[in-house]
Short mmCIF file of C-alpha atoms and ligand atoms in Angstrom, two decimals:
data_model
loop_
_atom_site.label_atom_id
_atom_site.label_comp_id
_atom_site.label_asym_id
_atom_site.label_seq_id
_atom_site.Cartn_x
_atom_site.Cartn_y
_atom_site.Cartn_z
CA MET P 480 -23.04 17.40 21.82
CA GLY P 481 -19.27 17.19 22.21
CA LEU P 482 -17.09 19.59 24.15
CA GLU P 483 -15.59 20.76 20.87
CA TYR P 484 -17.07 21.70 17.51
CA VAL P 485 -15.43 19.09 15.27
CA LEU P 486 -14.86 19.86 11.62
CA PRO P 487 -13.40 16.88 9.74
CA ALA P 488 -11.84 17.80 6.39
CA GLY P 489 -14.46 15.71 4.58
CA ASP P 490 -17.26 17.77 6.16
CA ARG P 491 -15.61 20.94 4.90
CA ASP P 492 -15.42 19.44 1.39
CA SER P 493 -19.11 18.57 1.65
CA PHE P 494 -20.00 22.09 2.81
CA LEU P 495 -18.18 23.61 -0.17
CA SER P 496 -19.86 21.15 -2.54
CA CYS P 497 -23.54 21.08 -1.52
CA ARG P 498 -24.96 22.50 1.69
CA ARG P 499 -27.93 20.12 1.74
CA ALA P 500 -25.64 17.07 1.59
CA TRP P 501 -23.45 18.69 4.27
CA ASP P 502 -26.47 19.37 6.48
CA LEU P 503 -27.54 15.73 6.31
CA GLY P 504 -24.12 14.15 6.74
CA ALA P 505 -21.84 16.49 8.70
CA TRP P 506 -20.69 15.57 12.22
CA GLU P 507 -22.08 18.79 13.71
CA ARG P 508 -25.33 18.71 11.70
CA ARG P 509 -27.56 15.63 11.28
CA ASN P 510 -24.55 13.31 11.27
CA LEU P 511 -26.05 10.61 9.01
CA GLU P 512 -24.51 8.03 6.72
CA PRO P 513 -26.10 5.28 4.59
CA ARG P 514 -26.77 2.02 6.44
CA GLU P 515 -25.07 0.15 3.62
CA THR P 516 -21.36 0.82 3.74
CA ALA P 517 -19.92 1.90 0.43
CA PRO P 518 -17.41 -0.63 -0.97
CA ALA P 519 -13.74 0.30 -0.88
CA THR P 520 -12.48 1.97 -4.01
CA GLY P 521 -9.26 1.44 -5.94
CA ALA P 522 -8.00 4.72 -4.49
CA ASP P 523 -8.66 3.44 -0.94
CA ALA P 524 -6.70 0.27 -1.68
CA VAL P 525 -3.76 2.14 -3.23
CA ARG P 526 -3.59 4.49 -0.24
CA ALA P 527 -3.69 1.53 2.17
CA ALA P 528 -0.87 -0.16 0.26
CA LEU P 529 1.28 2.99 0.12
CA ALA P 530 0.71 3.62 3.83
CA VAL P 531 2.48 0.31 4.42
CA TYR P 532 5.12 0.97 1.74
CA TYR P 533 6.10 4.28 3.39
CA PHE P 534 5.55 3.13 6.97
CA PRO P 535 8.40 4.75 8.94
CA GLY P 536 8.61 1.93 11.48
CA MET P 537 9.50 -0.51 8.70
CA TRP P 538 11.68 1.84 6.66
CA ASP P 539 14.83 -0.23 7.19
CA TRP P 540 13.18 -3.65 7.02
CA GLN P 541 14.07 -6.11 4.30
CA PRO P 542 12.37 -4.84 1.10
CA GLN P 543 11.06 -8.29 0.21
CA LEU P 544 9.21 -8.54 3.50
CA VAL P 545 7.81 -4.99 3.19
CA LEU P 546 6.56 -5.61 -0.35
CA ARG P 547 4.76 -8.75 0.78
CA LEU P 548 2.96 -6.73 3.47
CA VAL P 549 2.16 -3.97 0.96
CA ARG P 550 0.52 -6.44 -1.45
CA THR P 551 -1.48 -7.91 1.44
CA ALA P 552 -2.64 -4.45 2.51
CA PHE P 553 -3.78 -3.73 -1.04
CA LEU P 554 -5.77 -6.97 -1.39
CA ASP P 555 -7.26 -6.69 2.10
CA ALA P 556 -8.50 -3.18 1.33
CA LEU P 557 -10.04 -4.27 -1.98
CA PRO P 558 -11.31 -7.80 -1.41
CA GLN P 559 -13.60 -7.92 -4.42
CA ARG P 560 -11.21 -6.05 -6.76
CA HIS P 561 -14.26 -4.37 -8.40
CA GLY P 562 -13.07 -5.37 -11.85
CA TRP P 563 -9.80 -3.54 -11.30
CA ASP P 564 -7.50 -6.46 -12.08
CA ASP P 565 -4.78 -4.09 -13.27
CA GLY P 566 -4.35 -2.76 -9.75
CA LEU P 567 -1.65 -5.18 -8.65
CA ALA P 568 0.23 -4.75 -11.94
CA LEU P 569 0.18 -0.99 -11.36
CA LEU P 570 1.52 -1.43 -7.84
CA GLU P 571 4.30 -3.79 -8.95
CA ALA P 572 5.32 -1.26 -11.61
CA TYR P 573 5.29 1.45 -8.90
CA PHE P 574 7.64 -0.65 -6.75
CA HIS P 575 10.06 -0.74 -9.71
CA TRP P 576 9.73 3.02 -10.36
CA ALA P 577 9.55 4.65 -6.94
CA PRO P 578 12.93 3.66 -5.42
CA GLY P 579 14.68 5.49 -8.24
CA ILE P 580 13.06 8.82 -7.41
CA ASP P 581 12.19 8.57 -3.71
CA ASP P 582 14.59 11.05 -2.13
CA MET P 583 12.85 11.64 1.20
CA SER P 584 12.46 9.74 4.44
CA PRO P 585 8.96 9.18 5.82
CA ILE P 586 8.21 10.75 9.18
CA ALA P 587 4.56 9.80 9.71
CA VAL P 588 1.81 8.05 7.77
CA THR P 589 -1.94 8.60 8.22
CA THR P 590 -1.34 10.41 11.51
CA GLU P 591 -4.36 12.37 12.69
CA VAL P 592 -3.90 16.11 12.99
CA ASP P 593 -6.45 18.01 15.07
CA VAL P 594 -6.05 21.78 15.48
CA ARG P 595 -8.09 24.72 16.66
CA VAL P 596 -8.95 27.20 13.92
CA PRO P 597 -7.46 30.65 14.67
CA ASP P 598 -9.74 33.64 14.23
CA PRO P 599 -8.03 36.15 11.89
CA ALA P 600 -10.44 38.86 13.04
CA ASN P 601 -9.22 38.44 16.64
CA PRO P 602 -5.49 37.68 16.64
CA GLY P 603 -4.59 35.34 19.49
CA SER P 604 -8.12 33.89 19.65
CA ASP P 605 -9.65 30.83 18.06
CA MET P 606 -12.95 30.37 16.26
CA VAL P 607 -15.81 29.28 18.53
CA SER P 608 -19.34 28.13 17.79
CA PRO P 609 -22.28 30.21 19.09
CA ASP P 610 -22.58 27.78 22.04
CA GLY P 611 -18.98 28.53 23.03
CA ARG P 612 -17.22 25.40 21.73
CA ALA P 613 -13.78 25.72 20.15
CA VAL P 614 -13.78 24.74 16.48
CA HIS P 615 -11.34 21.92 15.70
CA TYR P 616 -10.25 21.09 12.15
CA ARG P 617 -9.31 17.43 11.79
CA ASP P 618 -7.75 15.33 9.05
CA ARG P 619 -5.44 12.39 8.44
CA PRO P 620 -2.62 13.35 6.02
CA HIS P 621 -1.29 10.52 3.88
CA LEU P 622 2.40 11.09 4.55
CA LEU P 623 4.78 13.57 6.17
CA ALA P 624 8.32 13.24 4.81
CA ILE P 625 11.66 14.98 5.23
CA ASP P 626 14.22 15.60 2.48
CA ALA P 627 17.99 15.64 2.58
CA ASP P 628 17.93 19.41 3.24
CA HIS P 629 15.77 18.83 6.32
CA ARG P 630 12.65 20.30 4.77
CA TYR P 631 9.28 18.79 5.59
CA TRP P 632 6.80 17.89 2.85
CA MET P 633 3.22 16.72 2.86
CA VAL P 634 2.61 13.90 0.38
CA GLU P 635 -0.78 13.04 -1.11
CA HIS P 636 -1.23 9.73 -2.95
CA ARG P 637 -3.70 10.02 -5.82
CA LEU P 638 -5.16 7.42 -8.15
CA THR P 639 -6.08 9.22 -11.37
CA ARG P 640 -7.53 8.47 -14.81
CA GLY P 641 -6.90 10.14 -18.13
CA PRO P 642 -4.21 12.68 -19.02
CA TRP P 643 -2.24 14.32 -16.23
CA ARG P 644 -3.90 17.46 -14.89
CA ALA P 645 -2.13 20.78 -15.32
CA VAL P 646 0.25 21.47 -12.45
CA GLU P 647 -1.48 24.79 -11.73
CA LEU P 648 -4.66 22.81 -10.99
CA LEU P 649 -2.73 20.81 -8.42
CA ARG P 650 -1.64 24.07 -6.84
CA LEU P 651 -5.31 25.03 -6.49
CA ASP P 652 -6.15 21.72 -4.80
CA GLU P 653 -6.56 22.44 -1.10
CA ARG P 654 -6.53 19.10 0.71
CA CYS P 655 -2.77 18.62 0.72
CA LEU P 656 -2.25 22.35 1.33
CA SER P 657 -4.53 22.09 4.37
CA TRP P 658 -2.23 19.38 5.80
CA CYS P 659 0.73 21.80 5.64
CA TRP P 660 -1.30 24.49 7.38
CA ALA P 661 -2.62 22.09 10.03
CA PHE P 662 0.79 20.60 10.85
CA GLU P 663 2.27 24.05 11.29
CA GLN P 664 -0.63 24.97 13.57
CA ALA P 665 -0.15 21.79 15.59
CA HIS P 666 3.62 22.23 15.93
CA PRO P 667 4.60 25.87 16.49
CA GLY P 668 7.96 26.57 14.88
CA MET P 669 7.53 23.93 12.22
CA ARG P 670 7.76 25.03 8.59
CA VAL P 671 6.38 22.68 5.95
CA ALA P 672 8.09 23.40 2.64
CA GLY P 673 5.27 22.25 0.40
CA THR P 674 3.16 19.52 -1.08
CA VAL P 675 4.07 16.45 -3.10
CA PHE P 676 1.46 14.84 -5.35
CA ASN P 677 2.27 11.19 -5.87
CA GLU P 678 0.01 10.10 -8.73
CA LEU P 679 -0.69 6.65 -10.16
CA ARG P 680 -2.79 6.30 -13.32
CA ALA P 681 -5.43 3.60 -12.89
CA ASP P 682 -6.01 3.39 -16.66
CA ALA P 683 -2.36 3.12 -17.63
CA GLY P 684 -2.99 -0.46 -18.87
CA LEU P 685 0.41 -1.70 -17.74
CA PRO P 686 1.39 -5.26 -18.55
CA SER P 687 2.04 -7.47 -15.54
CA VAL P 688 5.62 -7.32 -14.40
CA ALA P 689 7.58 -9.66 -12.17
CA PRO P 690 7.22 -8.88 -8.49
CA ALA P 691 9.62 -6.07 -7.65
CA ARG P 692 12.70 -6.81 -5.56
CA PRO P 693 14.29 -3.47 -4.78
CA GLU P 694 17.92 -3.64 -3.84
CA ARG P 695 18.89 -1.89 -0.67
CA ARG P 696 21.39 0.80 -1.62
CA GLY P 697 21.87 2.65 1.59
CA ARG P 698 21.52 2.31 5.31
CA LEU P 699 18.94 4.24 7.27
CA GLN P 700 20.74 6.68 9.54
CA GLN P 701 18.81 8.55 12.15
CA SER P 702 21.67 9.89 14.21
CA GLY P 703 23.01 13.42 13.93
CA ASP P 704 21.64 15.30 10.96
CA GLY P 705 21.51 12.31 8.60
CA TYR P 706 18.30 11.01 7.08
CA VAL P 707 19.19 8.53 4.37
CA ARG P 708 16.43 6.44 2.84
CA PRO P 709 17.26 2.76 2.66
CA TRP P 710 16.37 1.94 -0.93
CA SER P 711 18.03 4.75 -2.84
CA ALA P 712 20.97 7.06 -2.54
CA ALA P 713 20.39 10.14 -0.41
CA LYS P 714 20.37 13.57 -2.05
CA SER P 715 23.71 15.17 -1.31
CA SER P 716 23.89 18.47 0.50
CA GLU P 717 26.81 20.49 1.73
CA PRO P 718 27.17 20.24 5.48
CA GLY P 719 25.89 23.44 7.04
CA ALA P 720 24.37 24.72 3.79
CA GLU P 721 21.18 26.78 4.18
CA PRO P 722 18.03 25.19 2.76
CA GLU P 723 16.81 26.68 -0.50
CA ALA P 724 15.16 30.06 -0.02
CA GLU P 725 11.38 29.97 -0.21
CA ALA P 726 11.16 32.34 -3.15
CA GLU P 727 13.68 30.37 -5.20
CA ALA P 728 12.25 26.91 -4.70
CA GLU P 729 11.03 25.42 -7.98
CA VAL P 730 8.33 23.01 -8.97
CA GLU P 731 9.77 19.57 -9.75
CA VAL P 732 7.96 17.07 -11.95
CA GLU P 733 9.01 13.46 -12.61
CA GLN P 734 6.68 11.42 -14.76
CA THR P 735 6.15 8.36 -16.90
CA GLU P 736 3.00 7.13 -18.67
CA ALA P 737 1.75 5.62 -15.43
CA PHE P 738 3.28 7.66 -12.60
CA ARG P 739 3.88 11.28 -11.79
CA ARG P 740 5.53 12.93 -8.81
CA VAL P 741 4.96 16.70 -8.54
CA ARG P 742 6.78 18.62 -5.83
CA LEU P 743 5.18 22.01 -5.24
CA PRO P 744 6.90 24.38 -2.79
CA ARG P 745 4.33 26.44 -0.89
CA THR P 746 4.82 29.95 0.39
CA THR P 747 3.79 31.09 3.83
CA ALA P 748 1.19 33.28 2.07
CA GLU P 749 -0.45 30.19 0.54
CA LEU P 750 -0.63 28.49 3.92
CA SER P 751 -1.98 31.50 5.79
CA GLY P 752 -4.44 32.10 2.92
CA PHE P 753 -5.85 28.64 3.52
CA GLY P 754 -6.28 29.45 7.21
CA GLU P 755 -8.14 32.66 6.39
CA ARG P 756 -10.48 30.88 3.96
CA LEU P 757 -11.13 28.14 6.49
CA ALA P 758 -12.01 30.70 9.17
CA ALA P 759 -14.44 32.45 6.81
CA GLN P 760 -16.08 29.10 5.99
CA VAL P 761 -16.31 28.19 9.68
CA ARG P 762 -18.01 31.51 10.36
CA GLU P 763 -20.72 30.52 7.85
CA MET P 764 -21.01 26.93 9.08
CA VAL P 765 -21.67 27.86 12.70
CA ASP P 766 -24.18 30.57 11.76
CA PRO P 767 -27.58 29.39 13.09
CA GLU P 768 -29.29 31.36 10.29
CA LEU P 769 -27.42 29.52 7.52
CA VAL P 770 -29.71 28.31 4.72
CA CYS P 771 -28.83 24.79 3.55
CA TYR P 772 -30.01 24.88 -0.04
CA PRO P 773 -29.18 22.08 -2.50
CA THR P 774 -26.62 22.60 -5.25
CA PRO P 775 -27.52 20.08 -7.96
CA ALA P 776 -24.93 19.16 -10.59
CA SER P 777 -25.06 15.88 -12.43
CA ARG P 778 -21.52 14.72 -11.57
CA ARG P 779 -21.93 15.69 -7.92
CA CYS P 780 -25.43 14.21 -7.52
CA ALA P 781 -24.40 10.95 -9.24
CA ARG P 782 -22.02 10.29 -6.34
CA CYS P 783 -24.21 11.70 -3.57
CA ALA P 784 -25.27 9.38 -0.74
CA PHE P 785 -28.34 11.55 -0.04
CA ARG P 786 -29.91 11.58 -3.50
CA ALA P 787 -33.18 9.87 -2.47
CA PRO P 788 -34.00 12.17 0.50
CA CYS P 789 -32.89 15.15 -1.57
CA LEU P 790 -35.33 14.26 -4.35
CA ALA P 791 -38.07 13.82 -1.73
CA MET P 792 -37.35 17.27 -0.30
CA ASN P 793 -37.36 18.79 -3.79
CA ALA P 794 -40.81 17.26 -4.28
CA GLY P 795 -42.01 18.90 -1.06
CA ALA P 796 -42.18 15.61 0.89
CA ASP P 797 -40.95 14.92 4.41
CA PRO P 798 -37.76 12.78 4.13
CA ALA P 799 -37.98 11.53 7.73
CA ARG P 800 -39.09 7.97 6.85
CA LEU P 801 -36.49 7.65 4.11
CA LEU P 802 -33.78 8.85 6.46
CA ALA P 803 -34.87 6.51 9.27
CA ALA P 804 -34.97 3.49 6.94
CA GLY P 805 -31.81 4.04 4.93
CA TYR P 806 -29.44 5.97 7.18
CA ARG P 807 -27.81 5.68 10.60
CA PRO P 808 -25.73 7.98 12.81
CA ARG P 809 -22.13 8.23 11.69
CA SER P 810 -19.68 6.42 13.93
CA HIS P 811 -16.90 8.49 15.44
CA ASP P 812 -14.89 5.71 17.02
CA PRO P 813 -11.24 6.72 17.18
CA VAL P 814 -9.04 5.03 14.60
CA PRO P 815 -6.41 3.03 16.49
CA GLY P 816 -2.89 4.34 16.12
CA GLN P 817 -0.23 2.26 14.45
CA LEU P 818 2.93 1.49 16.38
CA GLY P 819 5.77 2.77 14.24
CA GLY P 820 3.52 5.03 12.14
CA GLY P 821 5.75 7.97 12.99
CA THR P 822 9.48 8.25 13.59
CA TRP P 823 8.82 10.96 16.16
CA SER P 824 5.79 11.72 18.24
CA THR P 825 3.36 14.13 16.62
CA GLY P 826 1.46 14.56 19.86
CA ARG P 827 4.03 15.53 22.48
CA GLY P 828 6.21 17.96 20.66
CA ALA P 829 9.08 15.50 20.23
CA ALA P 830 10.82 15.99 16.90
CA PRO P 831 14.06 15.43 15.05
CA PRO P 832 16.97 17.63 16.12
CA THR P 833 16.56 20.02 13.17
CA PHE P 834 12.88 20.67 13.87
CA GLY P 835 13.14 24.28 15.01
CA ARG P 836 15.50 25.36 12.23
CA ARG P 837 13.81 27.74 9.86
CA PRO P 838 14.76 27.97 6.19
CA ALA P 839 16.24 31.20 4.93
CA GLY P 840 13.47 33.47 3.67
CA GLY P 841 10.89 31.25 5.30
CA GLY P 842 8.86 34.11 6.74
CA SER P 843 7.86 34.61 10.34
CA ARG P 844 4.70 32.72 10.90
S1 LIG A 792 -28.38 14.95 -4.68
FE1 LIG A 792 -27.19 16.71 -5.41
S2 LIG A 792 -28.32 18.52 -4.75
FE2 LIG A 792 -29.11 16.77 -3.60
S3 LIG A 792 -27.97 16.76 -1.69
FE3 LIG A 792 -26.90 15.43 -3.09
S4 LIG A 792 -25.37 16.74 -4.11
FE4 LIG A 792 -26.88 18.06 -3.13
#
């Protein structure tokens, strides 16, 4: 047992989906995973490639060199391609499209955030398990970026299929919202303006295009108040102008057949609402009397790694032999950090000079 009660974001998703699957797989429960590692998916490979594409430490490198590394990251993450031969064509098309609309500078990619969960019932205190361990929520946001008005945004890269989902469904999606909440918890005084959904359609059926060669149109400036991305012109803002008021910020959507970028400003109420829901869920998770019943649903069970032991339990059998033969303890080895993965430390409180500045109407969290 660790000194802390660790709640990775994936374990929370599992808890909200099916308590039996959560009980078998969660870090603080039976902590099991299949012995056979699941193959990487197209979404994994796209995220790996975009983590290199938006890597802050290489933001002012020669684009040709960066794109070569991005393609390598994609192929390394998806060695067998799994029949997804269109993946590289999609990425090349993205490299042609993205520089025209990227108007932020990356601050950190895949940086772990680990925060204690405050207890809304006891202001000033954090949630603890019955054995007295502080509950830590942990995740690895895809990208933290800053815009020309010095507002921070959490970016989630998504590989989708079929028609674009309604924007209001994106607003209900909690993973990216949780990153805003967690970063604000980790860095008191920080205000994250909202979430950006960066979507690529896997079934867009794009024809192959020539490898992209983005022209550098600006020079990265990190002195004073200037953050200018290297591959596109920076958004202009009046010196000294106040950032857009929270209530007036609007949803922005840029899309083609294959790509969509949705920028969703988030209010302080949305962020604190996530924290309250998380605390309520933690209260249930740490309850020793919690009943871990199964929640079958064909789409959910089709993807479940615990289908065989679940069926055995439903039949009244003891799943112990199945679990011993097919599963092993989950590994919790720390993921090594990447030099240059952040333009400022996310662990020591160091931050750009505008960090403590709060937007007008930004609330008083
Ligand atoms: S197979 Fe379905 S019901 Fe059983 S644990 Fe998995 S998700 Fe839950």
